[in-house]
mmCIF file of C-alpha atoms and ligand atoms in Angstrom:
data_model
loop_
_atom_site.group_PDB
_atom_site.id
_atom_site.type_symbol
_atom_site.label_atom_id
_atom_site.label_comp_id
_atom_site.label_asym_id
_atom_site.label_seq_id
_atom_site.Cartn_x
_atom_site.Cartn_y
_atom_site.Cartn_z
ATOM 1 C CA UNK P 1 6.905 -66.145 -106.834
ATOM 2 C CA UNK P 2 3.112 -66.102 -107.139
ATOM 3 C CA UNK P 3 1.259 -66.320 -103.849
ATOM 4 C CA UNK P 4 -1.117 -69.284 -103.901
ATOM 5 C CA UNK P 5 -4.492 -67.625 -103.389
ATOM 6 C CA UNK P 6 -6.101 -70.868 -102.164
ATOM 7 C CA UNK P 7 -4.376 -70.390 -98.763
ATOM 8 C CA UNK P 8 -6.797 -69.321 -96.098
ATOM 9 C CA UNK P 9 -4.564 -68.323 -93.135
ATOM 10 C CA UNK P 10 -5.347 -70.033 -89.910
ATOM 11 C CA UNK P 11 -3.860 -67.005 -88.035
ATOM 12 C CA UNK P 12 -5.057 -64.007 -90.232
ATOM 13 C CA UNK P 13 -4.305 -61.464 -87.592
ATOM 14 C CA UNK P 14 -0.866 -62.708 -86.542
ATOM 15 C CA UNK P 15 2.162 -61.011 -87.840
ATOM 16 C CA UNK P 16 5.853 -61.258 -86.957
ATOM 17 C CA UNK P 17 6.550 -61.251 -83.178
ATOM 18 C CA UNK P 18 7.479 -58.026 -81.473
ATOM 19 C CA UNK P 19 10.743 -59.735 -80.318
ATOM 20 C CA UNK P 20 11.890 -60.266 -83.872
ATOM 21 C CA UNK P 21 10.787 -56.800 -85.033
ATOM 22 C CA UNK P 22 12.452 -54.956 -82.209
ATOM 23 C CA UNK P 23 15.581 -57.100 -82.249
ATOM 24 C CA UNK P 24 16.050 -56.430 -85.966
ATOM 25 C CA UNK P 25 15.443 -52.709 -85.549
ATOM 26 C CA UNK P 26 17.970 -52.578 -82.761
ATOM 27 C CA UNK P 27 20.565 -54.376 -84.878
ATOM 28 C CA UNK P 28 19.872 -52.217 -87.956
ATOM 29 C CA UNK P 29 20.279 -49.097 -85.828
ATOM 30 C CA UNK P 30 23.251 -50.304 -83.772
ATOM 31 C CA UNK P 31 21.070 -49.687 -80.630
ATOM 32 C CA UNK P 32 21.649 -51.115 -77.122
ATOM 33 C CA UNK P 33 19.113 -54.072 -77.167
ATOM 34 C CA UNK P 34 17.088 -54.269 -73.961
ATOM 35 C CA UNK P 35 14.115 -55.594 -75.950
ATOM 36 C CA UNK P 36 14.024 -59.331 -76.309
ATOM 37 C CA UNK P 37 14.645 -61.107 -72.972
ATOM 38 C CA UNK P 38 18.098 -62.766 -73.167
ATOM 39 C CA UNK P 39 21.398 -62.260 -71.315
ATOM 40 C CA UNK P 40 24.257 -60.453 -73.057
ATOM 41 C CA UNK P 41 26.728 -62.443 -70.932
ATOM 42 C CA UNK P 42 27.955 -65.923 -71.370
ATOM 43 C CA UNK P 43 26.380 -68.975 -69.644
ATOM 44 C CA UNK P 44 28.469 -70.875 -67.122
ATOM 45 C CA UNK P 45 31.665 -72.374 -68.551
ATOM 46 C CA UNK P 46 31.326 -75.582 -66.550
ATOM 47 C CA UNK P 47 27.968 -76.112 -68.210
ATOM 48 C CA UNK P 48 29.358 -75.551 -71.601
ATOM 49 C CA UNK P 49 32.152 -77.909 -70.747
ATOM 50 C CA UNK P 50 29.694 -80.609 -69.810
ATOM 51 C CA UNK P 51 27.770 -80.257 -73.004
ATOM 52 C CA UNK P 52 31.062 -80.511 -74.828
ATOM 53 C CA UNK P 53 32.121 -83.589 -72.908
ATOM 54 C CA UNK P 54 28.838 -85.486 -73.704
ATOM 55 C CA UNK P 55 29.048 -84.538 -77.364
ATOM 56 C CA UNK P 56 32.736 -85.742 -77.474
ATOM 57 C CA UNK P 57 31.943 -89.038 -75.732
ATOM 58 C CA UNK P 58 29.271 -90.029 -78.167
ATOM 59 C CA UNK P 59 25.908 -88.848 -76.611
ATOM 60 C CA UNK P 60 24.653 -87.637 -79.873
ATOM 61 C CA UNK P 61 21.741 -89.772 -80.856
ATOM 62 C CA UNK P 62 18.021 -89.531 -79.995
ATOM 63 C CA UNK P 63 17.331 -89.141 -76.267
ATOM 64 C CA UNK P 64 14.326 -91.062 -74.803
ATOM 65 C CA UNK P 65 11.015 -89.506 -75.903
ATOM 66 C CA UNK P 66 10.136 -88.406 -72.312
ATOM 67 C CA UNK P 67 13.603 -87.075 -71.652
ATOM 68 C CA UNK P 68 16.647 -88.445 -69.986
ATOM 69 C CA UNK P 69 15.798 -90.276 -66.849
ATOM 70 C CA UNK P 70 18.728 -88.831 -64.855
ATOM 71 C CA UNK P 71 17.548 -85.334 -65.694
ATOM 72 C CA UNK P 72 13.926 -86.099 -64.922
ATOM 73 C CA UNK P 73 15.035 -87.617 -61.611
ATOM 74 C CA UNK P 74 16.955 -84.546 -60.485
ATOM 75 C CA UNK P 75 14.030 -82.321 -61.489
ATOM 76 C CA UNK P 76 11.765 -84.486 -59.364
ATOM 77 C CA UNK P 77 14.180 -84.001 -56.414
ATOM 78 C CA UNK P 78 14.399 -80.281 -57.008
ATOM 79 C CA UNK P 79 10.542 -79.970 -57.117
ATOM 80 C CA UNK P 80 10.260 -81.860 -53.966
ATOM 81 C CA UNK P 81 12.982 -79.850 -52.210
ATOM 82 C CA UNK P 82 11.761 -76.436 -53.080
ATOM 83 C CA UNK P 83 7.958 -76.874 -53.399
ATOM 84 C CA UNK P 84 7.425 -79.996 -51.204
ATOM 85 C CA UNK P 85 5.633 -81.624 -54.090
ATOM 86 C CA UNK P 86 6.225 -85.210 -55.164
ATOM 87 C CA UNK P 87 6.190 -86.022 -58.838
ATOM 88 C CA UNK P 88 7.158 -89.321 -60.405
ATOM 89 C CA UNK P 89 9.960 -88.782 -62.904
ATOM 90 C CA UNK P 90 8.798 -91.938 -64.868
ATOM 91 C CA UNK P 91 5.282 -90.696 -65.524
ATOM 92 C CA UNK P 92 4.980 -87.014 -64.544
ATOM 93 C CA UNK P 93 8.044 -85.117 -65.907
ATOM 94 C CA UNK P 94 8.823 -84.546 -69.576
ATOM 95 C CA UNK P 95 11.791 -82.658 -71.112
ATOM 96 C CA UNK P 96 10.820 -80.274 -73.895
ATOM 97 C CA UNK P 97 12.449 -78.063 -76.535
ATOM 98 C CA UNK P 98 11.958 -74.921 -74.522
ATOM 99 C CA UNK P 99 8.840 -73.642 -72.685
ATOM 100 C CA UNK P 100 7.238 -72.434 -75.936
ATOM 101 C CA UNK P 101 7.025 -75.960 -77.246
ATOM 102 C CA UNK P 102 5.746 -77.237 -73.869
ATOM 103 C CA UNK P 103 3.047 -74.558 -73.862
ATOM 104 C CA UNK P 104 1.978 -75.330 -77.362
ATOM 105 C CA UNK P 105 1.966 -79.028 -76.603
ATOM 106 C CA UNK P 106 -0.060 -78.673 -73.434
ATOM 107 C CA UNK P 107 -2.694 -76.478 -75.156
ATOM 108 C CA UNK P 108 -2.950 -78.729 -78.118
ATOM 109 C CA UNK P 109 -3.317 -81.875 -75.778
ATOM 110 C CA UNK P 110 -6.248 -80.296 -73.893
ATOM 111 C CA UNK P 111 -8.072 -77.570 -75.843
ATOM 112 C CA UNK P 112 -10.789 -78.548 -78.311
ATOM 113 C CA UNK P 113 -13.021 -76.591 -80.718
ATOM 114 C CA UNK P 114 -15.052 -73.920 -78.910
ATOM 115 C CA UNK P 115 -13.313 -74.516 -75.567
ATOM 116 C CA UNK P 116 -12.721 -71.257 -73.656
ATOM 117 C CA UNK P 117 -9.271 -70.471 -72.262
ATOM 118 C CA UNK P 118 -8.836 -67.607 -69.787
ATOM 119 C CA UNK P 119 -5.580 -65.613 -70.037
ATOM 120 C CA UNK P 120 -4.410 -62.509 -68.200
ATOM 121 C CA UNK P 121 -3.354 -59.375 -70.071
ATOM 122 C CA UNK P 122 -0.794 -58.119 -70.821
ATOM 123 C CA UNK P 123 -0.088 -61.700 -71.841
ATOM 124 C CA UNK P 124 3.065 -63.350 -73.119
ATOM 125 C CA UNK P 125 2.513 -63.748 -76.787
ATOM 126 C CA UNK P 126 2.576 -67.446 -77.564
ATOM 127 C CA UNK P 127 -0.567 -68.357 -75.541
ATOM 128 C CA UNK P 128 -3.256 -66.886 -77.802
ATOM 129 C CA UNK P 129 -2.133 -68.328 -81.252
ATOM 130 C CA UNK P 130 -1.830 -71.759 -79.736
ATOM 131 C CA UNK P 131 -5.318 -71.568 -78.361
ATOM 132 C CA UNK P 132 -6.803 -70.337 -81.728
ATOM 133 C CA UNK P 133 -4.926 -72.968 -83.721
ATOM 134 C CA UNK P 134 -6.685 -75.607 -81.694
ATOM 135 C CA UNK P 135 -10.050 -74.047 -82.274
ATOM 136 C CA UNK P 136 -10.320 -72.563 -78.748
ATOM 137 C CA UNK P 137 -11.528 -69.169 -77.791
ATOM 138 C CA UNK P 138 -9.236 -66.832 -75.821
ATOM 139 C CA UNK P 139 -10.949 -64.974 -72.992
ATOM 140 C CA UNK P 140 -9.090 -62.004 -71.604
ATOM 141 C CA UNK P 141 -8.854 -60.655 -68.046
ATOM 142 C CA UNK P 142 -6.892 -57.552 -67.576
ATOM 143 C CA UNK P 143 -4.349 -57.328 -64.756
ATOM 144 C CA UNK P 144 -5.173 -54.405 -62.504
ATOM 145 C CA UNK P 145 -3.013 -51.248 -62.197
ATOM 146 C CA UNK P 146 -0.869 -50.173 -60.490
ATOM 147 C CA UNK P 147 0.688 -53.550 -59.546
ATOM 148 C CA UNK P 148 -0.827 -55.744 -62.197
ATOM 149 C CA UNK P 149 -2.762 -57.999 -59.851
ATOM 150 C CA UNK P 150 -5.561 -60.346 -60.662
ATOM 151 C CA UNK P 151 -9.108 -59.354 -60.147
ATOM 152 C CA UNK P 152 -10.637 -62.725 -59.163
ATOM 153 C CA UNK P 153 -14.112 -61.342 -59.174
ATOM 154 C CA UNK P 154 -13.713 -60.824 -62.910
ATOM 155 C CA UNK P 155 -12.285 -64.272 -63.397
ATOM 156 C CA UNK P 156 -15.253 -65.751 -61.553
ATOM 157 C CA UNK P 157 -17.666 -63.884 -63.876
ATOM 158 C CA UNK P 158 -15.887 -65.319 -66.842
ATOM 159 C CA UNK P 159 -15.928 -68.974 -65.883
ATOM 160 C CA UNK P 160 -18.700 -71.028 -67.363
ATOM 161 C CA UNK P 161 -19.221 -74.664 -68.591
ATOM 162 C CA UNK P 162 -17.196 -73.916 -71.724
ATOM 163 C CA UNK P 163 -14.053 -72.868 -69.641
ATOM 164 C CA UNK P 164 -11.523 -75.564 -70.298
ATOM 165 C CA UNK P 165 -8.312 -73.867 -69.212
ATOM 166 C CA UNK P 166 -6.754 -71.027 -67.243
ATOM 167 C CA UNK P 167 -3.190 -69.963 -68.059
ATOM 168 C CA UNK P 168 -1.267 -68.270 -65.298
ATOM 169 C CA UNK P 169 2.370 -66.905 -65.407
ATOM 170 C CA UNK P 170 4.345 -66.063 -62.229
ATOM 171 C CA UNK P 171 6.707 -64.280 -62.048
ATOM 172 C CA UNK P 172 4.950 -62.452 -64.852
ATOM 173 C CA UNK P 173 6.311 -61.443 -68.249
ATOM 174 C CA UNK P 174 6.080 -58.570 -69.262
ATOM 175 C CA UNK P 175 5.084 -56.849 -66.013
ATOM 176 C CA UNK P 176 7.423 -58.363 -63.434
ATOM 177 C CA UNK P 177 4.534 -58.958 -60.978
ATOM 178 C CA UNK P 178 4.170 -62.095 -58.922
ATOM 179 C CA UNK P 179 1.224 -64.174 -57.551
ATOM 180 C CA UNK P 180 0.767 -64.563 -53.849
ATOM 181 C CA UNK P 181 -0.439 -67.549 -51.883
ATOM 182 C CA UNK P 182 -3.773 -65.667 -51.546
ATOM 183 C CA UNK P 183 -4.043 -65.640 -55.326
ATOM 184 C CA UNK P 184 -3.535 -69.365 -55.363
ATOM 185 C CA UNK P 185 -6.159 -69.837 -52.698
ATOM 186 C CA UNK P 186 -8.622 -67.757 -54.864
ATOM 187 C CA UNK P 187 -7.698 -69.844 -57.932
ATOM 188 C CA UNK P 188 -8.285 -73.055 -56.008
ATOM 189 C CA UNK P 189 -11.731 -71.963 -54.811
ATOM 190 C CA UNK P 190 -12.803 -70.951 -58.290
ATOM 191 C CA UNK P 191 -11.668 -74.160 -60.061
ATOM 192 C CA UNK P 192 -12.939 -76.579 -57.383
ATOM 193 C CA UNK P 193 -15.465 -78.868 -58.777
ATOM 194 C CA UNK P 194 -14.866 -77.881 -62.367
ATOM 195 C CA UNK P 195 -12.906 -79.723 -65.051
ATOM 196 C CA UNK P 196 -10.637 -76.731 -65.768
ATOM 197 C CA UNK P 197 -6.984 -77.502 -66.468
ATOM 198 C CA UNK P 198 -4.384 -74.950 -65.467
ATOM 199 C CA UNK P 199 -1.223 -74.255 -67.396
ATOM 200 C CA UNK P 200 1.198 -72.644 -64.988
ATOM 201 C CA UNK P 201 4.043 -70.870 -66.912
ATOM 202 C CA UNK P 202 6.833 -70.627 -64.295
ATOM 203 C CA UNK P 203 9.850 -69.998 -66.513
ATOM 204 C CA UNK P 204 11.010 -67.269 -64.156
ATOM 205 C CA UNK P 205 10.600 -69.518 -61.038
ATOM 206 C CA UNK P 206 14.106 -68.754 -59.734
ATOM 207 C CA UNK P 207 14.145 -65.084 -60.640
ATOM 208 C CA UNK P 208 12.215 -63.450 -57.803
ATOM 209 C CA UNK P 209 13.293 -60.633 -55.495
ATOM 210 C CA UNK P 210 13.069 -58.911 -52.160
ATOM 211 C CA UNK P 211 12.738 -62.022 -50.157
ATOM 212 C CA UNK P 212 9.520 -63.234 -51.806
ATOM 213 C CA UNK P 213 9.055 -66.922 -52.268
ATOM 214 C CA UNK P 214 7.964 -68.217 -55.732
ATOM 215 C CA UNK P 215 4.415 -69.574 -55.258
ATOM 216 C CA UNK P 216 4.704 -72.523 -57.674
ATOM 217 C CA UNK P 217 1.360 -74.145 -58.264
ATOM 218 C CA UNK P 218 3.193 -77.354 -57.189
ATOM 219 C CA UNK P 219 2.936 -76.063 -53.579
ATOM 220 C CA UNK P 220 -0.852 -76.384 -53.664
ATOM 221 C CA UNK P 221 -1.935 -79.970 -53.943
ATOM 222 C CA UNK P 222 -5.563 -79.317 -54.943
ATOM 223 C CA UNK P 223 -4.364 -76.998 -57.696
ATOM 224 C CA UNK P 224 -1.356 -79.195 -58.727
ATOM 225 C CA UNK P 225 -3.737 -82.068 -59.441
ATOM 226 C CA UNK P 226 -5.242 -80.095 -62.395
ATOM 227 C CA UNK P 227 -2.136 -78.281 -63.470
ATOM 228 C CA UNK P 228 0.567 -78.523 -66.100
ATOM 229 C CA UNK P 229 3.699 -76.682 -64.811
ATOM 230 C CA UNK P 230 6.179 -75.471 -67.369
ATOM 231 C CA UNK P 231 9.666 -74.121 -66.841
ATOM 232 C CA UNK P 232 12.628 -73.235 -69.026
ATOM 233 C CA UNK P 233 16.386 -73.993 -68.610
ATOM 234 C CA UNK P 234 17.042 -71.105 -70.986
ATOM 235 C CA UNK P 235 15.983 -68.535 -68.314
ATOM 236 C CA UNK P 236 17.612 -70.382 -65.393
ATOM 237 C CA UNK P 237 20.966 -71.107 -66.966
ATOM 238 C CA UNK P 238 21.445 -68.051 -69.227
ATOM 239 C CA UNK P 239 21.149 -70.273 -72.342
ATOM 240 C CA UNK P 240 18.011 -69.089 -74.123
ATOM 241 C CA UNK P 241 19.416 -70.285 -77.472
ATOM 242 C CA UNK P 242 19.456 -73.858 -76.373
ATOM 243 C CA UNK P 243 15.675 -73.953 -76.269
ATOM 244 C CA UNK P 244 15.445 -76.450 -73.499
ATOM 245 C CA UNK P 245 12.546 -76.714 -70.952
ATOM 246 C CA UNK P 246 10.390 -79.168 -69.120
ATOM 247 C CA UNK P 247 6.871 -79.943 -68.085
ATOM 248 C CA UNK P 248 5.568 -81.254 -64.737
ATOM 249 C CA UNK P 249 2.063 -82.619 -64.440
ATOM 250 C CA UNK P 250 0.131 -85.465 -62.764
ATOM 251 C CA UNK P 251 0.263 -88.686 -64.596
ATOM 252 C CA UNK P 252 -3.050 -88.485 -66.592
ATOM 253 C CA UNK P 253 -2.131 -85.019 -67.789
ATOM 254 C CA UNK P 254 1.379 -86.031 -68.590
ATOM 255 C CA UNK P 255 0.077 -89.008 -70.652
ATOM 256 C CA UNK P 256 -1.988 -86.635 -72.740
ATOM 257 C CA UNK P 257 0.855 -84.192 -72.998
ATOM 258 C CA UNK P 258 3.243 -86.946 -74.239
ATOM 259 C CA UNK P 259 0.788 -88.055 -76.900
ATOM 260 C CA UNK P 260 1.270 -84.728 -78.574
ATOM 261 C CA UNK P 261 4.924 -84.204 -77.601
ATOM 262 C CA UNK P 262 6.050 -87.443 -79.324
ATOM 263 C CA UNK P 263 4.668 -86.299 -82.650
ATOM 264 C CA UNK P 264 5.719 -82.660 -82.293
ATOM 265 C CA UNK P 265 9.404 -83.108 -81.481
ATOM 266 C CA UNK P 266 9.617 -86.757 -80.337
ATOM 267 C CA UNK P 267 12.661 -86.003 -78.201
ATOM 268 C CA UNK P 268 15.071 -83.119 -77.312
ATOM 269 C CA UNK P 269 18.774 -82.393 -77.483
ATOM 270 C CA UNK P 270 20.654 -85.317 -75.938
ATOM 271 C CA UNK P 271 24.064 -83.929 -74.855
ATOM 272 C CA UNK P 272 22.506 -80.882 -73.274
ATOM 273 C CA UNK P 273 20.155 -83.123 -71.185
ATOM 274 C CA UNK P 274 23.181 -85.103 -69.818
ATOM 275 C CA UNK P 275 24.956 -81.817 -69.046
ATOM 276 C CA UNK P 276 21.949 -80.340 -67.276
ATOM 277 C CA UNK P 277 21.403 -83.496 -65.251
ATOM 278 C CA UNK P 278 24.979 -83.000 -63.891
ATOM 279 C CA UNK P 279 24.818 -79.260 -63.497
ATOM 280 C CA UNK P 280 21.611 -79.366 -61.484
ATOM 281 C CA UNK P 281 23.282 -81.360 -58.811
ATOM 282 C CA UNK P 282 24.761 -78.044 -57.536
ATOM 283 C CA UNK P 283 21.763 -76.367 -56.100
ATOM 284 C CA UNK P 284 23.408 -72.892 -55.959
ATOM 285 C CA UNK P 285 23.431 -72.983 -59.801
ATOM 286 C CA UNK P 286 19.745 -72.053 -59.591
ATOM 287 C CA UNK P 287 19.181 -71.032 -56.045
ATOM 288 C CA UNK P 288 21.512 -68.033 -56.301
ATOM 289 C CA UNK P 289 19.684 -66.733 -59.491
ATOM 290 C CA UNK P 290 17.325 -64.420 -57.567
ATOM 291 C CA UNK P 291 20.147 -62.578 -55.840
ATOM 292 C CA UNK P 292 22.090 -62.444 -59.105
ATOM 293 C CA UNK P 293 19.285 -60.691 -60.926
ATOM 294 C CA UNK P 294 18.222 -58.553 -57.957
ATOM 295 C CA UNK P 295 21.623 -56.930 -58.002
ATOM 296 C CA UNK P 296 21.209 -56.187 -61.675
ATOM 297 C CA UNK P 297 17.711 -54.807 -61.167
ATOM 298 C CA UNK P 298 18.822 -52.629 -58.274
ATOM 299 C CA UNK P 299 21.877 -51.337 -60.199
ATOM 300 C CA UNK P 300 19.678 -50.511 -63.147
ATOM 301 C CA UNK P 301 16.940 -48.659 -61.196
ATOM 302 C CA UNK P 302 19.510 -46.833 -59.052
ATOM 303 C CA UNK P 303 21.152 -45.564 -62.287
ATOM 304 C CA UNK P 304 17.885 -44.265 -63.655
ATOM 305 C CA UNK P 305 16.174 -43.054 -60.475
ATOM 306 C CA UNK P 306 16.550 -39.357 -61.544
ATOM 307 C CA UNK P 307 15.323 -39.910 -65.041
ATOM 308 C CA UNK P 308 11.900 -38.716 -66.217
ATOM 309 C CA UNK P 309 10.663 -42.363 -66.420
ATOM 310 C CA UNK P 310 8.465 -43.623 -63.650
ATOM 311 C CA UNK P 311 8.483 -47.172 -62.197
ATOM 312 C CA UNK P 312 7.921 -49.677 -59.451
ATOM 313 C CA UNK P 313 10.764 -52.103 -58.977
ATOM 314 C CA UNK P 314 10.079 -55.331 -60.714
ATOM 315 C CA UNK P 315 9.223 -58.187 -58.268
ATOM 316 C CA UNK P 316 10.478 -60.960 -60.507
ATOM 317 C CA UNK P 317 11.690 -61.905 -64.037
ATOM 318 C CA UNK P 318 14.486 -59.930 -65.634
ATOM 319 C CA UNK P 319 12.220 -57.084 -66.997
ATOM 320 C CA UNK P 320 11.640 -53.681 -65.691
ATOM 321 C CA UNK P 321 8.673 -51.603 -66.834
ATOM 322 C CA UNK P 322 9.123 -47.832 -67.330
ATOM 323 C CA UNK P 323 6.329 -45.335 -67.821
ATOM 324 C CA UNK P 324 6.952 -42.377 -69.907
ATOM 325 C CA UNK P 325 3.874 -40.169 -69.532
ATOM 326 C CA UNK P 326 6.109 -37.239 -68.307
ATOM 327 C CA UNK P 327 8.180 -37.493 -71.526
ATOM 328 C CA UNK P 328 5.695 -37.976 -74.427
ATOM 329 C CA UNK P 329 2.092 -38.623 -75.313
ATOM 330 C CA UNK P 330 3.113 -40.805 -78.343
ATOM 331 C CA UNK P 331 1.848 -44.303 -78.779
ATOM 332 C CA UNK P 332 4.105 -46.791 -77.020
ATOM 333 C CA UNK P 333 4.916 -48.516 -80.376
ATOM 334 C CA UNK P 334 5.870 -45.222 -81.951
ATOM 335 C CA UNK P 335 7.905 -44.111 -78.902
ATOM 336 C CA UNK P 336 9.782 -47.394 -78.775
ATOM 337 C CA UNK P 337 10.742 -47.114 -82.446
ATOM 338 C CA UNK P 338 11.794 -43.419 -81.920
ATOM 339 C CA UNK P 339 14.000 -44.525 -78.915
ATOM 340 C CA UNK P 340 15.798 -46.922 -81.201
ATOM 341 C CA UNK P 341 16.255 -44.595 -84.152
ATOM 342 C CA UNK P 342 16.933 -41.316 -82.253
ATOM 343 C CA UNK P 343 18.528 -42.503 -78.936
ATOM 344 C CA UNK P 344 19.850 -45.961 -79.769
ATOM 345 C CA UNK P 345 18.059 -47.933 -77.133
ATOM 346 C CA UNK P 346 15.591 -50.778 -77.817
ATOM 347 C CA UNK P 347 12.664 -51.868 -75.496
ATOM 348 C CA UNK P 348 9.346 -53.609 -75.884
ATOM 349 C CA UNK P 349 6.059 -51.663 -75.964
ATOM 350 C CA UNK P 350 3.492 -53.215 -73.631
ATOM 351 C CA UNK P 351 0.406 -52.567 -75.749
ATOM 352 C CA UNK P 352 1.415 -55.527 -77.969
ATOM 353 C CA UNK P 353 0.611 -57.879 -75.130
ATOM 354 C CA UNK P 354 -3.065 -56.807 -75.268
ATOM 355 C CA UNK P 355 -5.520 -58.072 -77.788
ATOM 356 C CA UNK P 356 -6.964 -54.494 -78.094
ATOM 357 C CA UNK P 357 -3.537 -52.825 -77.946
ATOM 358 C CA UNK P 358 -4.240 -51.107 -74.598
ATOM 359 C CA UNK P 359 -1.634 -48.273 -74.397
ATOM 360 C CA UNK P 360 -0.703 -46.997 -70.969
ATOM 361 C CA UNK P 361 2.509 -45.522 -72.090
ATOM 362 C CA UNK P 362 4.783 -48.226 -70.683
ATOM 363 C CA UNK P 363 7.770 -49.891 -72.121
ATOM 364 C CA UNK P 364 9.651 -53.135 -70.949
ATOM 365 C CA UNK P 365 13.415 -53.181 -70.567
ATOM 366 C CA UNK P 366 15.345 -56.348 -70.123
ATOM 367 C CA UNK P 367 18.066 -55.959 -67.378
ATOM 368 C CA UNK P 368 19.752 -59.431 -67.932
ATOM 369 C CA UNK P 369 22.829 -57.481 -69.131
ATOM 370 C CA UNK P 370 26.419 -56.800 -68.233
ATOM 371 C CA UNK P 371 27.083 -53.797 -65.949
ATOM 372 C CA UNK P 372 28.532 -51.742 -68.750
ATOM 373 C CA UNK P 373 25.545 -52.425 -70.866
ATOM 374 C CA UNK P 374 23.186 -51.317 -68.131
ATOM 375 C CA UNK P 375 25.332 -48.215 -67.553
ATOM 376 C CA UNK P 376 25.333 -47.186 -71.178
ATOM 377 C CA UNK P 377 21.539 -47.814 -71.316
ATOM 378 C CA UNK P 378 20.936 -45.716 -68.133
ATOM 379 C CA UNK P 379 23.050 -42.910 -69.588
ATOM 380 C CA UNK P 380 20.681 -42.786 -72.587
ATOM 381 C CA UNK P 381 17.552 -43.030 -70.556
ATOM 382 C CA UNK P 382 18.626 -40.243 -68.298
ATOM 383 C CA UNK P 383 19.060 -38.019 -71.378
ATOM 384 C CA UNK P 384 15.475 -38.619 -72.695
HETATM 385 N N1 PMP N 401 6.949 -68.092 -71.171
HETATM 386 C C1 PMP N 401 7.337 -66.859 -70.828
HETATM 387 C C2 PMP N 401 6.589 -66.047 -69.813
HETATM 388 C C3 PMP N 401 8.544 -66.316 -71.352
HETATM 389 O O1 PMP N 401 8.932 -65.185 -70.993
HETATM 390 C C4 PMP N 401 9.229 -67.168 -72.334
HETATM 391 C C5 PMP N 401 10.435 -66.617 -72.959
HETATM 392 N N2 PMP N 401 11.465 -67.274 -72.428
HETATM 393 C C6 PMP N 401 8.745 -68.386 -72.597
HETATM 394 C C7 PMP N 401 7.556 -68.893 -71.997
HETATM 395 C C8 PMP N 401 9.422 -69.333 -73.630
HETATM 396 O O2 PMP N 401 10.449 -69.907 -73.064
HETATM 397 P P1 PMP N 401 11.556 -70.756 -74.001
HETATM 398 O O3 PMP N 401 12.565 -69.766 -74.585
HETATM 399 O O4 PMP N 401 12.109 -71.736 -73.114
HETATM 400 O O5 PMP N 401 10.680 -71.338 -75.146
HETATM 401 N N1 LIG N 402 10.703 -64.594 -73.671
HETATM 402 C C1 LIG N 402 11.426 -63.615 -74.411
HETATM 403 C C2 LIG N 402 10.943 -62.214 -74.058
HETATM 404 O O1 LIG N 402 9.877 -62.070 -73.449
HETATM 405 C C3 LIG N 402 11.280 -63.756 -75.921
HETATM 406 C C4 LIG N 402 11.338 -65.042 -76.539
HETATM 407 C C5 LIG N 402 10.940 -64.881 -77.955
HETATM 408 O O2 LIG N 402 11.578 -64.090 -78.687
HETATM 409 N N2 LIG N 402 9.982 -65.630 -78.385
HETATM 410 O O3 LIG N 402 11.560 -61.251 -74.338
#
């Protein structure tokens, strides 16, 4: 077919995402796939049974635009329980088709032409395109080696009257770093008296290790009043393919969020919302997640401790970064492709999460995998 030459791309520099590229390369080469972040084990059978039950009993039509009330109620209880923050399920919680949709919706609801949005690099890949599609300007602050912490002095220098939004992400993809209560205090001080809105991407809120507590922005009332918190059931319940998430924000922000949400998707999967409302009643279903993944992280790093890769154990998420300076001087994108083709293991190169492709020779490996997958992966990594 002829390409219509009157199309002027709104995202001229955007290609296919790294997750699609690496996933396909892994499949084509029959490689162990530790690239895209998803579990290779099944989600809870009881949860699947619940979804089935609600489908079979006729809950198959549109859900309310804001989400099922019983689900929003239990999320309000969970947020109060864990973070001591009160949100009204009626006007402050919205169910979304995954976190990606929620992030796009939140950015679209708030960011206007020429507004500046600060994000931290390496950054999850869906923020920048959403900012640019809304005419905003992405402002980048690099996380500081070795533990990918935030340099608040740099953030301070970047804030001006055009700064409309700051997007934070803790636990952080791709680095596995976490923000502390001191970070939150700094953020509070910097945003006080401004009209900056914060998006807090907390999709890994329950995947945090070594006794650390997740510092949800909900815990900090002065920050919470200007923040849109986004989470994902995909991460929490090993069901990334269901694309279900939620957004928690004060009434006025939620009202703006819903104005966009209702025309982007209107409402989300009905039987899954019923099932999640039931499943969330058992708190262990999410409170045990940190231990569950910590065991996987520990198993993985124990297996590769004598390899030539260097690493600091991840503090949260289900990703482990490995540095390969001892092994090769290749670009991380080239090295990642070679690992797939020559060694049969797929990862994600970290330079793709920087707008200027900063390459520190680091790869991201997903350890949300069965023991046997991790063992096979480690056996390969130890040979490299
Ligand atoms: N934010 C981060 C940091 C992520 O890692 C992901 C991927 N799960 C998302 C957002 C998107 O989540 P979802 O799959 O629910 O759209
Ligand atoms: N969040 C997943 C990851 O970081 C990817 C989701 C996607 O493919 N967009 O691997």
